[in-house]
mmCIF file of C-alpha atoms and ligand atoms in Angstrom:
data_model
loop_
_atom_site.group_PDB
_atom_site.id
_atom_site.type_symbol
_atom_site.label_atom_id
_atom_site.label_comp_id
_atom_site.label_asym_id
_atom_site.label_seq_id
_atom_site.Cartn_x
_atom_site.Cartn_y
_atom_site.Cartn_z
ATOM 1 C CA MET A 21 -9.063 14.018 40.882
ATOM 2 C CA ASN A 22 -11.144 13.893 37.707
ATOM 3 C CA ASP A 23 -10.328 17.538 36.963
ATOM 4 C CA ILE A 24 -6.605 16.787 37.174
ATOM 5 C CA ILE A 25 -6.925 13.733 34.941
ATOM 6 C CA SER A 26 -8.914 15.700 32.406
ATOM 7 C CA TYR A 27 -6.413 18.616 32.482
ATOM 8 C CA TYR A 28 -3.337 16.417 31.864
ATOM 9 C CA THR A 29 -5.123 14.154 29.379
ATOM 10 C CA ASN A 30 -5.456 17.228 27.177
ATOM 11 C CA TYR A 31 -2.002 18.651 27.895
ATOM 12 C CA ALA A 32 1.320 17.802 26.224
ATOM 13 C CA GLU A 33 3.239 17.262 29.482
ATOM 14 C CA GLU A 34 6.121 15.712 27.527
ATOM 15 C CA ASP A 35 6.765 19.149 25.899
ATOM 16 C CA ARG A 36 6.346 21.309 29.016
ATOM 17 C CA LEU A 37 9.999 21.484 30.058
ATOM 18 C CA PHE A 38 11.417 21.389 26.554
ATOM 19 C CA SER A 39 9.243 23.772 24.531
ATOM 20 C CA SER A 40 11.284 26.894 25.314
ATOM 21 C CA ARG A 41 14.630 27.775 26.839
ATOM 22 C CA CYS A 42 12.813 29.508 29.627
ATOM 23 C CA GLN A 43 10.918 26.322 30.577
ATOM 24 C CA TYR A 44 14.079 24.269 30.131
ATOM 25 C CA SER A 45 15.740 26.301 32.890
ATOM 26 C CA GLU A 46 13.398 24.524 35.364
ATOM 27 C CA PHE A 47 14.683 21.144 34.175
ATOM 28 C CA LEU A 48 18.351 22.228 34.421
ATOM 29 C CA VAL A 49 18.027 23.715 37.920
ATOM 30 C CA THR A 50 16.003 20.715 39.159
ATOM 31 C CA MET A 51 18.568 18.238 37.802
ATOM 32 C CA HIS A 52 21.333 20.272 39.464
ATOM 33 C CA LEU A 53 19.532 19.993 42.834
ATOM 34 C CA LEU A 54 18.757 16.278 42.465
ATOM 35 C CA ARG A 55 22.400 15.506 41.585
ATOM 36 C CA LYS A 56 23.609 17.648 44.486
ATOM 37 C CA TYR A 57 21.435 16.059 47.188
ATOM 38 C CA ILE A 58 20.871 12.487 46.007
ATOM 39 C CA SER A 59 23.542 9.905 45.360
ATOM 40 C CA LEU A 60 22.101 8.494 42.160
ATOM 41 C CA GLU A 61 24.256 5.437 41.547
ATOM 42 C CA ASN A 62 22.179 2.357 42.562
ATOM 43 C CA SER A 63 19.725 4.512 44.467
ATOM 44 C CA ASN A 64 16.194 3.075 44.640
ATOM 45 C CA ILE A 65 13.924 5.988 43.651
ATOM 46 C CA LEU A 66 10.147 6.327 43.540
ATOM 47 C CA ASP A 67 8.978 9.138 41.245
ATOM 48 C CA CYS A 68 5.302 9.085 42.225
ATOM 49 C CA CYS A 69 4.062 12.017 40.074
ATOM 50 C CA ALA A 70 6.407 11.371 37.174
ATOM 51 C CA GLY A 71 4.350 13.029 34.435
ATOM 52 C CA THR A 72 5.750 11.620 31.203
ATOM 53 C CA GLY A 73 9.080 10.789 32.847
ATOM 54 C CA ALA A 74 11.396 13.772 32.216
ATOM 55 C CA TYR A 75 13.206 13.208 35.520
ATOM 56 C CA ALA A 76 12.598 9.452 35.815
ATOM 57 C CA PHE A 77 14.405 8.733 32.538
ATOM 58 C CA SER A 78 17.235 11.184 33.257
ATOM 59 C CA LEU A 79 17.871 9.736 36.735
ATOM 60 C CA ALA A 80 17.711 6.158 35.403
ATOM 61 C CA LYS A 81 20.319 7.076 32.755
ATOM 62 C CA GLU A 82 22.560 8.324 35.567
ATOM 63 C CA GLY A 83 22.474 4.955 37.356
ATOM 64 C CA ALA A 84 19.414 5.067 39.624
ATOM 65 C CA SER A 85 16.798 2.331 39.794
ATOM 66 C CA VAL A 86 13.590 4.274 39.165
ATOM 67 C CA THR A 87 9.949 3.285 39.693
ATOM 68 C CA ALA A 88 7.715 5.836 37.966
ATOM 69 C CA GLY A 89 4.016 6.403 38.575
ATOM 70 C CA ASP A 90 1.450 9.024 37.709
ATOM 71 C CA LEU A 91 -2.253 9.617 38.310
ATOM 72 C CA VAL A 92 -3.029 10.125 34.627
ATOM 73 C CA PRO A 93 -3.219 7.038 32.373
ATOM 74 C CA VAL A 94 -2.233 9.035 29.258
ATOM 75 C CA ASN A 95 1.008 10.061 30.977
ATOM 76 C CA THR A 96 1.926 6.544 32.100
ATOM 77 C CA GLU A 97 1.119 5.234 28.632
ATOM 78 C CA LYS A 98 3.554 7.807 27.155
ATOM 79 C CA MET A 99 6.264 6.514 29.529
ATOM 80 C CA LYS A 100 5.512 2.925 28.515
ATOM 81 C CA GLN A 101 5.817 3.884 24.829
ATOM 82 C CA HIS A 102 9.055 5.851 25.393
ATOM 83 C CA PRO A 103 12.155 4.416 23.618
ATOM 84 C CA ASN A 104 13.915 4.263 27.027
ATOM 85 C CA ALA A 105 11.004 2.602 28.862
ATOM 86 C CA SER A 106 13.145 -0.441 29.656
ATOM 87 C CA LEU A 107 15.455 1.772 31.763
ATOM 88 C CA LEU A 108 12.689 2.115 34.354
ATOM 89 C CA LYS A 109 12.141 -0.603 36.941
ATOM 90 C CA GLU A 110 8.353 -0.225 36.884
ATOM 91 C CA ILE A 111 5.756 2.132 35.413
ATOM 92 C CA TYR A 112 2.317 2.267 37.043
ATOM 93 C CA THR A 113 -0.832 4.401 37.129
ATOM 94 C CA GLY A 114 -1.959 5.517 40.582
ATOM 95 C CA SER A 115 -2.322 8.356 43.051
ATOM 96 C CA ALA A 116 0.401 9.576 45.391
ATOM 97 C CA LEU A 117 -2.275 9.526 48.114
ATOM 98 C CA ASP A 118 -2.357 5.735 48.000
ATOM 99 C CA LEU A 119 1.010 4.028 47.617
ATOM 100 C CA SER A 120 -0.275 0.791 49.164
ATOM 101 C CA ARG A 121 1.330 -1.193 46.326
ATOM 102 C CA PHE A 122 4.642 -0.456 48.107
ATOM 103 C CA ALA A 123 5.789 -1.711 51.530
ATOM 104 C CA ASP A 124 6.996 0.613 54.298
ATOM 105 C CA ASP A 125 10.610 1.845 53.990
ATOM 106 C CA SER A 126 10.982 0.582 50.363
ATOM 107 C CA PHE A 127 12.807 3.498 48.734
ATOM 108 C CA ASP A 128 16.000 5.514 49.271
ATOM 109 C CA VAL A 129 14.398 8.550 47.617
ATOM 110 C CA VAL A 130 10.804 9.615 46.946
ATOM 111 C CA LEU A 131 10.114 12.372 44.423
ATOM 112 C CA CYS A 132 6.707 13.968 44.961
ATOM 113 C CA MET A 133 6.931 16.498 42.171
ATOM 114 C CA GLY A 134 3.378 17.168 41.063
ATOM 115 C CA ALA A 135 0.692 16.081 43.540
ATOM 116 C CA LEU A 136 1.054 18.682 46.287
ATOM 117 C CA TYR A 137 0.262 21.696 44.114
ATOM 118 C CA HIS A 138 -2.823 19.917 42.760
ATOM 119 C CA LEU A 139 -4.254 18.955 46.156
ATOM 120 C CA LEU A 140 -6.595 21.766 47.118
ATOM 121 C CA ASP A 141 -7.517 20.285 50.496
ATOM 122 C CA ALA A 142 -5.022 20.430 53.391
ATOM 123 C CA LYS A 143 -6.140 16.947 54.536
ATOM 124 C CA ASP A 144 -5.161 15.461 51.170
ATOM 125 C CA ARG A 145 -1.774 17.199 51.216
ATOM 126 C CA ASP A 146 -1.202 15.674 54.664
ATOM 127 C CA ILE A 147 -2.170 12.160 53.450
ATOM 128 C CA CYS A 148 0.137 12.563 50.466
ATOM 129 C CA ILE A 149 3.195 13.575 52.523
ATOM 130 C CA ARG A 150 2.553 10.783 55.066
ATOM 131 C CA GLU A 151 2.226 8.191 52.287
ATOM 132 C CA CYS A 152 5.497 9.353 50.672
ATOM 133 C CA LEU A 153 7.246 9.164 54.046
ATOM 134 C CA ARG A 154 5.804 5.714 54.802
ATOM 135 C CA VAL A 155 7.403 4.148 51.711
ATOM 136 C CA LEU A 156 10.693 6.033 52.276
ATOM 137 C CA ARG A 157 13.384 4.358 54.385
ATOM 138 C CA PRO A 158 14.710 6.157 57.499
ATOM 139 C CA ASP A 159 17.425 8.594 56.409
ATOM 140 C CA GLY A 160 15.976 8.567 52.890
ATOM 141 C CA ILE A 161 15.358 11.771 50.939
ATOM 142 C CA LEU A 162 11.918 13.217 50.138
ATOM 143 C CA VAL A 163 11.705 15.834 47.375
ATOM 144 C CA CYS A 164 8.488 17.878 47.232
ATOM 145 C CA ALA A 165 7.738 20.261 44.373
ATOM 146 C CA TRP A 166 5.685 23.302 45.276
ATOM 147 C CA GLU A 167 4.049 26.070 43.311
ATOM 148 C CA SER A 168 3.867 29.441 45.049
ATOM 149 C CA HIS A 169 0.797 31.532 45.795
ATOM 150 C CA LEU A 170 2.756 34.329 44.085
ATOM 151 C CA SER A 171 2.931 32.314 40.873
ATOM 152 C CA LEU A 172 -0.839 31.828 40.749
ATOM 153 C CA ALA A 173 -1.471 35.518 41.343
ATOM 154 C CA LEU A 174 1.165 36.686 38.871
ATOM 155 C CA GLY A 175 -0.140 34.279 36.216
ATOM 156 C CA ARG A 176 -3.656 35.640 36.711
ATOM 157 C CA HIS A 177 -2.430 39.228 36.635
ATOM 158 C CA LEU A 178 -0.625 38.646 33.332
ATOM 159 C CA ILE A 179 -3.880 37.285 31.878
ATOM 160 C CA ALA A 180 -5.731 40.376 33.165
ATOM 161 C CA ILE A 181 -3.384 42.918 31.624
ATOM 162 C CA ARG A 182 -3.707 41.244 28.225
ATOM 163 C CA GLN A 183 -7.507 41.615 28.207
ATOM 164 C CA THR A 184 -8.634 44.456 25.967
ATOM 165 C CA ASP A 185 -12.310 44.071 26.891
ATOM 166 C CA SER A 186 -12.822 45.980 30.133
ATOM 167 C CA ALA A 187 -15.642 43.725 31.415
ATOM 168 C CA LEU A 188 -13.488 40.632 30.898
ATOM 169 C CA ARG A 189 -10.546 42.349 32.527
ATOM 170 C CA ARG A 190 -12.687 43.131 35.584
ATOM 171 C CA LYS A 191 -13.771 39.463 35.737
ATOM 172 C CA VAL A 192 -10.166 38.238 35.578
ATOM 173 C CA LEU A 193 -9.152 40.747 38.262
ATOM 174 C CA GLN A 194 -11.986 39.450 40.476
ATOM 175 C CA ASP A 195 -10.587 35.927 39.943
ATOM 176 C CA LEU A 196 -7.165 37.290 40.877
ATOM 177 C CA ASP A 197 -8.588 38.662 44.106
ATOM 178 C CA ASP A 198 -10.235 35.280 44.888
ATOM 179 C CA CYS A 199 -7.063 33.407 44.055
ATOM 180 C CA CYS A 200 -4.996 35.660 46.371
ATOM 181 C CA LYS A 201 -7.432 34.937 49.224
ATOM 182 C CA THR A 202 -7.813 31.176 48.685
ATOM 183 C CA GLN A 203 -4.360 30.346 47.227
ATOM 184 C CA ILE A 204 -6.320 28.276 44.684
ATOM 185 C CA ARG A 205 -6.615 28.853 40.955
ATOM 186 C CA ASP A 206 -8.537 26.228 39.013
ATOM 187 C CA ILE A 207 -6.743 22.957 39.872
ATOM 188 C CA PHE A 208 -3.630 24.582 41.360
ATOM 189 C CA TYR A 209 -2.806 25.271 44.992
ATOM 190 C CA GLY A 210 -0.080 27.835 45.676
ATOM 191 C CA MET A 211 1.832 27.481 48.946
ATOM 192 C CA THR A 212 3.269 30.361 50.912
ATOM 193 C CA PRO A 213 6.994 30.118 51.808
ATOM 194 C CA GLU A 214 5.929 29.665 55.463
ATOM 195 C CA GLU A 215 3.757 26.646 54.608
ATOM 196 C CA VAL A 216 6.591 25.023 52.701
ATOM 197 C CA GLU A 217 9.037 25.597 55.532
ATOM 198 C CA SER A 218 6.550 24.230 58.094
ATOM 199 C CA ILE A 219 6.845 20.696 56.595
ATOM 200 C CA ALA A 220 9.774 20.008 58.933
ATOM 201 C CA GLU A 221 7.652 21.031 61.937
ATOM 202 C CA HIS A 222 4.783 18.664 61.143
ATOM 203 C CA TYR A 223 6.521 15.524 59.894
ATOM 204 C CA PRO A 224 9.442 13.363 61.033
ATOM 205 C CA VAL A 225 11.936 14.979 58.684
ATOM 206 C CA GLU A 226 14.857 17.346 58.822
ATOM 207 C CA ARG A 227 15.160 20.090 56.227
ATOM 208 C CA VAL A 228 17.948 19.657 53.708
ATOM 209 C CA THR A 229 17.188 22.642 51.492
ATOM 210 C CA ASN A 230 14.453 24.714 49.892
ATOM 211 C CA ALA A 231 15.177 26.072 46.429
ATOM 212 C CA SER A 232 13.677 28.026 43.570
ATOM 213 C CA THR A 233 13.407 26.037 40.343
ATOM 214 C CA TYR A 234 11.555 28.692 38.383
ATOM 215 C CA ALA A 235 12.326 32.271 39.267
ATOM 216 C CA ALA A 236 10.102 35.190 38.264
ATOM 217 C CA LEU A 237 10.439 33.980 34.709
ATOM 218 C CA TYR A 238 6.892 34.697 33.612
ATOM 219 C CA LEU A 239 8.142 38.258 33.460
ATOM 220 C CA VAL A 240 11.348 37.677 31.519
ATOM 221 C CA SER A 241 10.506 34.634 29.382
ATOM 222 C CA THR A 242 10.592 36.369 25.992
ATOM 223 C CA PHE A 243 14.017 37.858 26.740
ATOM 224 C CA VAL A 244 15.448 34.547 27.965
ATOM 225 C CA ASP A 245 14.198 32.741 24.867
ATOM 226 C CA ASP A 246 16.151 35.259 22.743
ATOM 227 C CA TYR A 247 19.477 34.780 24.535
ATOM 228 C CA THR A 248 22.502 33.517 22.592
ATOM 229 C CA ASP A 249 23.932 30.197 23.790
ATOM 230 C CA ASP A 250 26.624 31.951 25.840
ATOM 231 C CA GLU A 251 24.132 34.326 27.408
ATOM 232 C CA TYR A 252 21.795 31.444 28.235
ATOM 233 C CA ASN A 253 24.587 29.403 29.817
ATOM 234 C CA GLU A 254 25.578 32.386 31.940
ATOM 235 C CA TYR A 255 21.939 32.876 32.917
ATOM 236 C CA ILE A 256 21.612 29.220 33.988
ATOM 237 C CA ARG A 257 24.855 29.514 35.959
ATOM 238 C CA CYS A 258 23.356 32.484 37.851
ATOM 239 C CA LEU A 259 20.066 30.643 38.498
ATOM 240 C CA ILE A 260 21.949 27.644 39.878
ATOM 241 C CA GLU A 261 24.183 29.813 42.029
ATOM 242 C CA THR A 262 21.243 31.683 43.582
ATOM 243 C CA CYS A 263 18.459 29.043 43.640
ATOM 244 C CA GLU A 264 18.922 28.151 47.327
ATOM 245 C CA ASP A 265 19.121 31.749 48.471
ATOM 246 C CA ASP A 266 16.240 32.625 50.863
ATOM 247 C CA LEU A 267 15.250 35.644 48.809
ATOM 248 C CA ALA A 268 15.167 33.650 45.556
ATOM 249 C CA VAL A 269 12.925 31.105 47.298
ATOM 250 C CA LYS A 270 10.570 33.840 48.530
ATOM 251 C CA TYR A 271 10.086 35.186 45.001
ATOM 252 C CA ALA A 272 10.052 31.813 43.245
ATOM 253 C CA MET A 273 7.203 30.618 41.058
ATOM 254 C CA HIS A 274 8.040 26.946 41.636
ATOM 255 C CA GLY A 275 10.446 25.272 43.968
ATOM 256 C CA LEU A 276 11.701 22.100 45.594
ATOM 257 C CA TYR A 277 11.670 21.354 49.304
ATOM 258 C CA ILE A 278 14.152 18.596 50.066
ATOM 259 C CA CYS A 279 14.180 16.834 53.446
ATOM 260 C CA ARG A 280 15.517 13.690 55.131
ATOM 261 C CA LYS A 281 13.282 11.203 56.970
ATOM 262 C CA THR A 282 14.412 10.990 60.570
ATOM 263 C CA VAL A 283 12.602 7.865 61.873
HETATM 264 C C1 SAM B 29 3.356 19.507 35.990
HETATM 265 S S1 SAM B 29 3.434 17.776 36.029
HETATM 266 C C2 SAM B 29 5.067 17.467 36.679
HETATM 267 C C3 SAM B 29 5.655 16.186 36.181
HETATM 268 C C4 SAM B 29 7.079 15.906 36.660
HETATM 269 N N1 SAM B 29 7.093 15.437 38.028
HETATM 270 C C5 SAM B 29 7.913 17.160 36.565
HETATM 271 O O1 SAM B 29 8.275 17.735 37.608
HETATM 272 O O2 SAM B 29 8.202 17.578 35.434
HETATM 273 C C6 SAM B 29 2.420 17.309 37.406
HETATM 274 C C7 SAM B 29 2.140 15.824 37.389
HETATM 275 O O3 SAM B 29 1.609 15.413 38.635
HETATM 276 C C8 SAM B 29 0.636 14.425 38.377
HETATM 277 N N2 SAM B 29 -0.259 14.314 39.534
HETATM 278 C C9 SAM B 29 -1.118 15.235 39.997
HETATM 279 N N3 SAM B 29 -1.753 14.774 41.090
HETATM 280 C C10 SAM B 29 -1.271 13.530 41.324
HETATM 281 C C11 SAM B 29 -1.532 12.533 42.314
HETATM 282 N N4 SAM B 29 -2.423 12.719 43.280
HETATM 283 N N5 SAM B 29 -0.838 11.380 42.248
HETATM 284 C C12 SAM B 29 0.083 11.153 41.273
HETATM 285 N N6 SAM B 29 0.346 12.050 40.295
HETATM 286 C C13 SAM B 29 -0.309 13.232 40.331
HETATM 287 C C14 SAM B 29 -0.044 14.905 37.136
HETATM 288 O O4 SAM B 29 -0.742 13.893 36.483
HETATM 289 C C15 SAM B 29 1.132 15.429 36.325
HETATM 290 O O5 SAM B 29 1.667 14.437 35.500
#
């Protein structure tokens, strides 16, 4: 956990989704999916890996009652200092693996959009999903963000091809090979599409949807950032129209698995 805290303490999470149009596409597609599958008005939502609150504040503005937590004190402090902090019901620092501050069945919706792709051990991912489901009421909606194994490998490959020093390039390619075998790169765990889909087999949930929130954009980011407003809007329209397509999910860098608690 210390590695994750150190990573995000030195990272401007508040800029991540808003620093380029390409990154912003993730925010727009995610908001589309949350609006589509969650009735926001008066909904009691736990955002347990809220980062600096990009989604927590947006959902609160749209009428939801949002409790926002994050593992990293710097991130929760940024939410507390945010001009809209009073829109949130509660802001706390804590891990999604231990939600003992909340009673069973407390929330209509739990957003787990950050922990799973930082938990390198399968046992911890299991604890995390069980904890999220414990605090979710029956029939409530769980939203899990995943990063794909493809994304880790592609990211590593893009670093390799930019290396001009051949020894360094070989080292990065060795890391790429390791990361393809382990599905781990640094503090990130990349799931296969099969692992994501198996959530409904292992937990008392029924699948609602699985969607791509960040297509193969590492490859096209410079072009997307240069789009005119009309071109960008058309591009977003296409992403939204195709994000739940099985093929889009297979090739996605990041995605959302949305399911309903059955008991
Ligand atoms: C890339 S950010 C995503 C933030 C936000 N949910 C979003 O989708 O934009 C990942 C966040 O997950 C948080 N995180 C990682 N592991 C966590 C854990 N075990 N419990 C709670 N938060 C965690 C990190 O601190 C970070 O703020």
